Coordinates of C-alpha atoms in Angstrom, one line a residue:
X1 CA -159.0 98.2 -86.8
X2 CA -157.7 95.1 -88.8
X3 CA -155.9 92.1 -87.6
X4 CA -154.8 89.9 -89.3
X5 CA -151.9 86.5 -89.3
X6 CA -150.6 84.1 -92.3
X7 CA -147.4 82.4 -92.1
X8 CA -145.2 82.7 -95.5
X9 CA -147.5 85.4 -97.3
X10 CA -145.6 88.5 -98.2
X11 CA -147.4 92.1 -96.5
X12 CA -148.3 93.2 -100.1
X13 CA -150.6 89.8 -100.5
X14 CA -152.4 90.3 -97.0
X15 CA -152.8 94.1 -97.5
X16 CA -154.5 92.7 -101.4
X17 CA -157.1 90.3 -99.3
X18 CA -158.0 92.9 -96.7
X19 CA -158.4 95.1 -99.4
X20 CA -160.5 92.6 -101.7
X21 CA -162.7 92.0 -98.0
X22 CA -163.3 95.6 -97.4
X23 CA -164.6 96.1 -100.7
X24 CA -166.9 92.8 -100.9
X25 CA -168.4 94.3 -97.7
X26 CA -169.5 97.6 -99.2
X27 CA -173.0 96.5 -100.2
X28 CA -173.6 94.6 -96.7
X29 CA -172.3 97.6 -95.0
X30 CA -174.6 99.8 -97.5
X31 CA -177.8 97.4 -96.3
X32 CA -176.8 97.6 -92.8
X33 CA -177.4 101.8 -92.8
X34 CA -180.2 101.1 -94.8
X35 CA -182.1 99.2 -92.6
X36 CA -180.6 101.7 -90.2
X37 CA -182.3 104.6 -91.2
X38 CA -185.5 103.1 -92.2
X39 CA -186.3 101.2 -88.7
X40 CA -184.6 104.0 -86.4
X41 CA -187.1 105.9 -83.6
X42 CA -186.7 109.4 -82.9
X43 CA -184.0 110.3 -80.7
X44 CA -185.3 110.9 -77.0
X45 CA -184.8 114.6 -75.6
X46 CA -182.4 115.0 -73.1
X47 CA -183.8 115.8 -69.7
X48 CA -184.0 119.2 -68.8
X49 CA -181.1 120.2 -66.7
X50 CA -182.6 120.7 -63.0
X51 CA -182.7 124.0 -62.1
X52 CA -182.9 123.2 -57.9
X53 CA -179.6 121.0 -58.6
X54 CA -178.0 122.6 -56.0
X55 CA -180.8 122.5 -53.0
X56 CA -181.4 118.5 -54.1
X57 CA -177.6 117.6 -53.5
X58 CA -177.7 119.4 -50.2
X59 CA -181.0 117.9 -49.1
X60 CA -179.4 114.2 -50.2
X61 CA -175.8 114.9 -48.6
X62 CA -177.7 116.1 -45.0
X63 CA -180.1 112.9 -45.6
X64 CA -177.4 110.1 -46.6
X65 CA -174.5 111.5 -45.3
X66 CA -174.4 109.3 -41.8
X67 CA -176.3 106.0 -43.3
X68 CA -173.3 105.6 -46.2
X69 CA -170.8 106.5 -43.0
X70 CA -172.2 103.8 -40.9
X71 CA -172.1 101.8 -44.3
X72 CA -168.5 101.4 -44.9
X73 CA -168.0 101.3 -41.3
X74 CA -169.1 98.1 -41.4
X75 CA -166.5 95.2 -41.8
X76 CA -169.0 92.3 -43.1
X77 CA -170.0 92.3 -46.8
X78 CA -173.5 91.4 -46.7
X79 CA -174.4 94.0 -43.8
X80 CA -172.6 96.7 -45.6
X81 CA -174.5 95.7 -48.9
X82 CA -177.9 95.4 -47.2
X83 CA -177.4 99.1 -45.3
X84 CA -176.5 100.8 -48.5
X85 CA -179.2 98.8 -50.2
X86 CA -181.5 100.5 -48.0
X87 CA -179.8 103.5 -48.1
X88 CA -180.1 103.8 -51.5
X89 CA -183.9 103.0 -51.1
X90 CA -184.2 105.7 -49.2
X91 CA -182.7 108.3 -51.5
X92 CA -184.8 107.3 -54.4
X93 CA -188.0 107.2 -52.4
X94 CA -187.4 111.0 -51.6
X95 CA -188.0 111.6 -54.9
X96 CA -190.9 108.9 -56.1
X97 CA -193.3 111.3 -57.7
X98 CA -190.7 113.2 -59.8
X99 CA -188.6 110.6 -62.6
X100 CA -186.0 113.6 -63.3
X101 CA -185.1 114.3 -59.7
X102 CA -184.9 110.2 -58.9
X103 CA -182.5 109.8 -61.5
X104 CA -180.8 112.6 -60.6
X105 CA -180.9 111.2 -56.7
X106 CA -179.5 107.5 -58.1
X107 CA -176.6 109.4 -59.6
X108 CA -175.8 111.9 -57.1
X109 CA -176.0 108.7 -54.6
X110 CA -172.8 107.1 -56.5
X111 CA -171.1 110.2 -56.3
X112 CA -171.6 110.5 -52.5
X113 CA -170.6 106.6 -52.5
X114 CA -167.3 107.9 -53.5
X115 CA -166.9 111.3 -51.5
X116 CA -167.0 109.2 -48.1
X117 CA -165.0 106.3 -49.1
X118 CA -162.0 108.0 -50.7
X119 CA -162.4 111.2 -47.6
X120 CA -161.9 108.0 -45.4
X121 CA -158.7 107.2 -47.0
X122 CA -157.6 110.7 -47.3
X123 CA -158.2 111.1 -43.8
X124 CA -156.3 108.0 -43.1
X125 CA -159.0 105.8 -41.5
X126 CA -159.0 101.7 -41.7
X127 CA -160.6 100.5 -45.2
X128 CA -163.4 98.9 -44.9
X129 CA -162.7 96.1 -44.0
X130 CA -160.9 97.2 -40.6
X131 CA -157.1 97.0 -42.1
X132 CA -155.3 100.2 -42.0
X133 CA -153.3 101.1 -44.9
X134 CA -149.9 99.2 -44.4
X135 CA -151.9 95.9 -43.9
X136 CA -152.0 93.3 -46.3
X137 CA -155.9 91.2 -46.9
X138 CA -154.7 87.5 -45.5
X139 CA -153.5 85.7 -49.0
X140 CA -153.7 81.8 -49.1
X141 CA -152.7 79.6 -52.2
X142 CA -153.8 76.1 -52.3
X143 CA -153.1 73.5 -55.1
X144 CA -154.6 70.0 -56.0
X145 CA -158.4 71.3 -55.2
X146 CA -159.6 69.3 -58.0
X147 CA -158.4 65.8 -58.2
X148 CA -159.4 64.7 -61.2
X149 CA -157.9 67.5 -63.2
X150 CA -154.1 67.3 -64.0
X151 CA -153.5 70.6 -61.9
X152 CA -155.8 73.3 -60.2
X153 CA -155.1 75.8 -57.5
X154 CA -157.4 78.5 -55.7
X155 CA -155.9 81.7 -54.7
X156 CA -157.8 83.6 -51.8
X157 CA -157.0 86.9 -51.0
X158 CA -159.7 88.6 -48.5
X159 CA -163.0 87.5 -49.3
X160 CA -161.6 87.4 -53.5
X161 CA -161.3 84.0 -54.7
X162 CA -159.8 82.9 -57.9
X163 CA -159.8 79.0 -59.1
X164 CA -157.4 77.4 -61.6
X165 CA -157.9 74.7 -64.0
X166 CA -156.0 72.8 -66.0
X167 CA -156.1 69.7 -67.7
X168 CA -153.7 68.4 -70.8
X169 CA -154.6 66.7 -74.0
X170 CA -153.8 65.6 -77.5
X171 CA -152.7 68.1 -80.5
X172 CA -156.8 66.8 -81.6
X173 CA -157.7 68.9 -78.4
X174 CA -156.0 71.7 -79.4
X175 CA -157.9 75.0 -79.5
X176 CA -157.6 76.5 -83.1
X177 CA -158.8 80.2 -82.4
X178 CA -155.7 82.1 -83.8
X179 CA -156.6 84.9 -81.3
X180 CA -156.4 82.7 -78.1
X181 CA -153.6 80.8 -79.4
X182 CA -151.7 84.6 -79.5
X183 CA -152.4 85.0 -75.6
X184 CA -150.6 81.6 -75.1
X185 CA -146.3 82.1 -74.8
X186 CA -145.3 80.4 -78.1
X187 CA -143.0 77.9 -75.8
X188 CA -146.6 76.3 -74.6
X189 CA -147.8 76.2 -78.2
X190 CA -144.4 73.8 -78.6
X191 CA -145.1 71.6 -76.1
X192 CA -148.5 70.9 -77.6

């Protein structure tokens, strides 16, 4: 992909220049897959597909099942971390001696993660953090938090916090990145 911005060149004089650029980078391009194919390692083998998939999920499922339940039972954020922390611990541990069946027990984990969280919605119970599913998460807006900027705000929504800063200056102070300048509406660019 190409991008590119000039004010009062024609289309046909841009396309020229990205084409003069594409060809001057030929030779580094040529150098880069060079070096490429002189310093690369053999590719690892992929691990052997586990042929006891099946009795490994089951053994996980019977052996995690209630600790991730009792998990996103719980309302506060740093319990519920620390219990599937240890939950987590406990599925890999199962599996210490064998590397293929750990990572296959990390994996699996995530996927039981999800199983229980989105069965609990399914099934219509609170979310985790004891709302049921009509309830908003408290929101609070609050402005002026900084006073020696010329404006800042924090928004708080549940335990997700977001902070806002602004402070003006002189067309000197202006950012010249073309690419962050295109994220700013073009009315802000004129107040500048």
């Amino acid at each position: 992909m190409v991008e590119s911005e000039a004010k009062e060149l024609s289309e046909e004089t841009m396309l020229g220049a990205v084409t003069f650029g594409h060809k001057g980078f030929q030779p580094v391009i040529e150098a880069i897959i060079a070096l490429a194919e002189t310093c690369a390692k053999e590719p690892w083998p992929l691990a052997v597909p586990l042929p006891e998939k099946a009795a490994i999920e089951d053994e996980l499922r019977s052996l995690l099942a209630a600790p991730l339940d009792a998990a996103y039972r719980e309302q506060g954020k740093q319990e519920r971390s620390n219990q599937l922390d240890a939950a987590k611990k406990l599925a890999l541990s199962k599996y210490a001696d064998d590397a293929a069946k750990q990572g296959f027990a990390g994996k699996f984990f995530k996927e039981l993660e999800k199983e229980i969280v989105r069965g609990a919605i399914l099934r219509g119970d609170p979310r985790i953090d004891g709302r049921d599913s009509k309830t908003v998460r408290p929101i609070t807006a609050e402005v002026g938090i900084l006073p020696r900027t010329h404006g800042s705000a924090l928004f708080t929504a549940g335990e997700t916090q977001a902070m806002v800063v602004a402070t003006l200056g002189t067309g000197q102070d202006e950012q010249n990145d073309r690419r962050a300048r295109r994220r700013v509406p073009p009315a802000f660019h004129a107040a500048l």
